[in-house]
XYZ file of N, CA and C in Angstrom:
318
model
N 111.819 111.507 107.993
C 110.628 111.098 108.714
C 110.187 109.734 108.203
N 109.764 108.864 109.089
C 109.276 107.543 108.710
C 107.824 107.683 108.236
N 107.581 107.166 107.010
C 106.257 107.328 106.419
C 105.813 106.061 105.697
N 104.509 105.986 105.439
C 103.907 104.924 104.647
C 103.958 105.353 103.186
N 104.438 104.457 102.308
C 104.625 104.760 100.890
C 103.959 103.650 100.082
N 103.044 104.015 99.186
C 102.340 103.022 98.392
C 102.239 103.500 96.955
N 102.870 102.781 96.035
C 102.811 103.111 94.611
C 101.544 102.495 94.033
N 100.706 103.292 93.450
C 99.426 102.818 92.940
C 99.565 101.957 91.693
N 100.687 102.047 90.968
C 100.898 101.198 89.791
C 101.478 99.847 90.183
N 101.877 99.704 91.440
C 102.451 98.454 91.912
C 103.948 98.339 91.698
N 104.580 99.381 91.165
C 106.023 99.346 90.914
C 106.821 99.244 92.214
N 106.309 99.807 93.260
C 106.941 99.755 94.576
C 105.832 99.788 95.597
N 105.880 98.862 96.493
C 104.912 99.216 97.482
C 104.413 98.082 98.280
N 103.395 98.269 98.999
C 103.335 99.256 100.078
C 104.447 99.003 101.089
N 104.968 100.085 101.635
C 106.101 99.936 102.553
C 106.178 101.098 103.530
N 106.966 100.872 104.564
C 107.288 101.884 105.554
C 108.759 102.222 105.345
N 109.076 103.510 105.169
C 110.457 103.898 104.939
C 110.718 105.337 105.342
N 111.980 105.719 105.290
C 112.370 107.079 105.661
C 112.315 107.982 104.441
N 111.564 109.065 104.564
C 111.374 110.051 103.507
C 112.047 111.346 103.936
N 112.759 111.963 103.006
C 113.366 113.270 103.258
C 112.533 114.341 102.573
N 112.563 115.536 103.143
C 111.798 116.657 102.615
C 112.732 117.715 102.041
N 112.242 118.441 101.035
C 112.990 119.593 100.527
C 112.937 120.700 101.566
N 113.665 121.788 101.329
C 113.660 122.911 102.284
C 112.266 123.491 102.457
N 111.476 123.530 101.384
C 110.123 124.082 101.474
C 109.137 123.090 102.059
N 109.524 121.804 102.088
C 108.636 120.779 102.608
C 107.649 120.264 101.578
N 107.693 120.773 100.376
C 106.752 120.369 99.333
C 107.192 119.093 98.616
N 108.469 118.989 98.302
C 108.984 117.845 97.565
C 109.514 116.804 98.537
N 109.207 115.528 98.252
C 109.676 114.425 99.074
C 110.691 113.608 98.292
N 111.606 112.964 99.014
C 112.626 112.125 98.404
C 112.652 110.783 99.116
N 112.682 109.717 98.321
C 112.763 108.366 98.880
C 113.514 107.482 97.896
N 114.614 106.881 98.360
C 115.409 105.944 97.559
C 115.722 106.468 96.150
N 116.173 107.695 96.057
C 116.564 108.265 94.779
C 115.417 108.785 93.934
N 114.208 108.687 94.429
C 113.043 109.199 93.697
C 112.622 110.538 94.287
N 112.103 111.389 93.444
C 111.628 112.706 93.854
C 110.120 112.753 93.599
N 109.363 113.202 94.592
C 107.900 113.215 94.511
C 107.369 114.631 94.677
N 106.447 114.999 93.795
C 105.807 116.309 93.923
C 104.350 116.095 94.345
N 103.827 117.008 95.161
C 102.449 116.864 95.637
C 101.439 117.151 94.531
N 100.343 116.414 94.542
C 99.243 116.604 93.598
C 97.932 116.338 94.329
N 96.841 116.752 93.734
C 95.514 116.441 94.260
C 94.911 115.385 93.354
N 94.996 114.144 93.757
C 94.484 113.057 92.941
C 93.512 112.209 93.713
N 92.886 111.276 93.013
C 91.950 110.350 93.627
C 92.730 109.166 94.173
N 92.836 109.042 95.477
C 93.560 107.993 96.189
C 95.067 108.038 95.968
N 95.596 109.174 95.571
C 97.038 109.396 95.539
C 97.288 110.871 95.817
N 98.445 111.159 96.422
C 98.729 112.540 96.794
C 100.106 113.018 96.334
N 100.882 112.128 95.716
C 102.187 112.495 95.172
C 102.403 111.781 93.846
N 103.236 112.387 93.003
C 103.608 111.789 91.726
C 105.126 111.767 91.643
N 105.685 110.634 91.198
C 107.122 110.529 90.961
C 107.457 111.454 89.793
N 108.370 112.393 90.003
C 108.713 113.399 88.999
C 109.223 112.749 87.715
N 109.995 111.676 87.836
C 110.603 111.039 86.669
C 109.653 110.085 85.942
N 109.000 109.197 86.682
C 108.168 108.161 86.055
C 106.694 108.535 85.948
N 106.268 109.541 86.706
C 104.873 109.979 86.795
C 103.958 108.927 87.421
N 104.549 107.935 88.116
C 103.749 106.964 88.866
C 103.066 107.685 90.020
N 101.857 107.255 90.328
C 101.072 107.863 91.407
C 101.327 107.136 92.721
N 101.477 107.907 93.797
C 101.791 107.358 95.114
C 100.872 107.958 96.177
N 100.602 107.152 97.195
C 100.020 107.658 98.428
C 101.148 107.624 99.454
N 101.510 108.792 99.985
C 102.564 108.895 100.995
C 101.971 109.638 102.189
N 102.049 109.014 103.358
C 101.456 109.640 104.541
C 102.191 109.180 105.790
N 101.909 109.850 106.880
C 102.471 109.445 108.154
C 101.949 108.076 108.550
N 102.715 107.363 109.338
C 102.322 106.019 109.782
C 101.312 106.119 110.915
N 100.344 105.241 110.890
C 99.354 105.191 111.961
C 99.923 104.408 113.153
N 99.660 104.907 114.334
C 100.179 104.267 115.547
C 99.595 102.878 115.753
N 98.388 102.645 115.259
C 97.733 101.352 115.412
C 97.911 100.466 114.187
N 98.728 100.902 113.218
C 98.867 100.154 111.969
C 97.715 100.521 111.054
N 97.338 99.650 110.158
C 96.184 99.905 109.298
C 96.407 101.009 108.291
N 97.613 101.118 107.735
C 97.918 102.200 106.816
C 97.311 102.020 105.430
N 97.084 100.782 104.978
C 96.571 100.565 103.627
C 95.052 100.677 103.579
N 94.544 100.976 102.397
C 93.094 101.059 102.215
C 92.462 99.676 102.061
N 93.109 98.797 101.301
C 92.479 97.536 100.925
C 93.149 96.296 101.495
N 94.111 96.460 102.336
C 94.751 95.326 102.979
C 95.905 94.761 102.184
N 96.718 93.998 102.857
C 97.866 93.369 102.227
C 99.066 93.387 103.152
N 100.210 93.061 102.590
C 101.454 93.012 103.337
C 102.207 94.322 103.133
N 102.641 94.935 104.222
C 103.439 96.157 104.172
C 104.854 95.798 104.597
N 105.820 96.053 103.717
C 107.220 95.809 104.020
C 107.776 96.979 104.833
N 108.720 96.697 105.706
C 109.350 97.738 106.518
C 110.833 97.768 106.167
N 111.320 98.913 105.717
C 112.734 99.046 105.361
C 113.602 98.747 106.582
N 114.720 98.048 106.342
C 115.611 97.653 107.440
C 116.148 98.839 108.232
N 116.411 99.969 107.553
C 117.008 101.109 108.246
C 116.041 101.848 109.175
N 114.753 101.531 109.114
C 113.781 102.196 109.989
C 113.024 101.217 110.885
N 113.270 99.927 110.708
C 112.461 98.914 111.381
C 112.417 99.077 112.898
N 113.571 99.181 113.530
C 113.595 99.283 114.994
C 112.912 100.569 115.475
N 113.200 101.678 114.820
C 112.579 102.949 115.204
C 111.065 102.912 114.994
N 110.623 102.306 113.910
C 109.179 102.187 113.638
C 108.478 101.429 114.759
N 109.023 100.252 115.110
C 108.366 99.431 116.121
C 108.446 100.022 117.520
N 109.530 100.706 117.851
C 109.669 101.244 119.208
C 109.039 102.617 119.364
N 109.245 103.505 118.393
C 108.777 104.885 118.527
C 107.347 105.091 118.042
N 107.027 104.577 116.864
C 105.703 104.825 116.285
C 104.659 103.859 116.827
N 104.959 102.554 116.796
C 103.979 101.551 117.208
C 104.038 101.217 118.695
N 105.116 101.619 119.388
C 105.292 101.322 120.814
C 105.194 99.816 121.079
N 105.854 99.036 120.200
C 105.873 97.583 120.311
C 107.320 97.094 120.149
N 108.200 97.423 121.085
C 109.615 97.098 120.927
C 109.905 95.603 120.756
N 109.044 94.738 121.247
C 109.264 93.296 121.087
C 109.142 92.856 119.630
N 108.545 93.677 118.782
C 108.359 93.345 117.363
C 109.456 93.909 116.473
N 110.509 94.452 117.052
C 111.514 95.178 116.279
C 112.211 94.352 115.205
N 112.131 93.041 115.259
C 112.730 92.197 114.230
C 111.743 91.843 113.108
N 110.506 92.229 113.259
C 109.477 91.927 112.260
C 109.653 92.838 111.042
N 109.787 92.254 109.855
C 110.092 93.012 108.636
C 108.874 93.367 107.800
N 107.705 92.891 108.191
C 106.497 93.215 107.445
C 105.291 93.155 108.376
N 104.206 93.724 107.893
C 102.962 93.750 108.658
C 101.856 93.260 107.743
N 100.999 92.379 108.235
C 99.804 92.011 107.480
C 98.706 92.962 107.932
N 98.252 93.779 107.007
C 97.290 94.827 107.332
C 95.934 94.506 106.712
N 94.859 94.529 107.516
C 93.540 94.228 106.964
C 93.023 95.333 106.029
N 93.510 96.541 106.195
C 93.057 97.649 105.349
C 91.874 98.377 105.941
N 91.742 99.609 105.551
C 90.651 100.453 106.035
C 89.289 99.933 105.585
N 89.213 99.368 104.387
C 87.950 98.919 103.824
C 87.797 97.396 103.879
N 88.437 96.746 104.833
C 88.302 95.285 104.970
C 86.880 94.938 105.359
N 86.426 93.813 104.867
C 85.042 93.383 105.160
C 85.010 92.481 106.368
């Protein structure tokens, strides 16, 4: 599933990429990392190996996935599907990033 992924420590992030789920749907996998769900303040998953905190969620159809704004990178393997299926903007399929004002933009 294509999802928004943001590492709160800044080690990776913010980006749109393909996430795989475990059979139970509880554990997520992205680029060799395994994430377990947690109840945290502004994060909902923790990297099992590094314990970095992440916010991982479905992509918004109108964009605006980040809280505070910035540039969101889009992984090459999901770029066309993201722009055509999720955002319904097929003319943007070559765009590799999005400038997002953020939910709390002034």
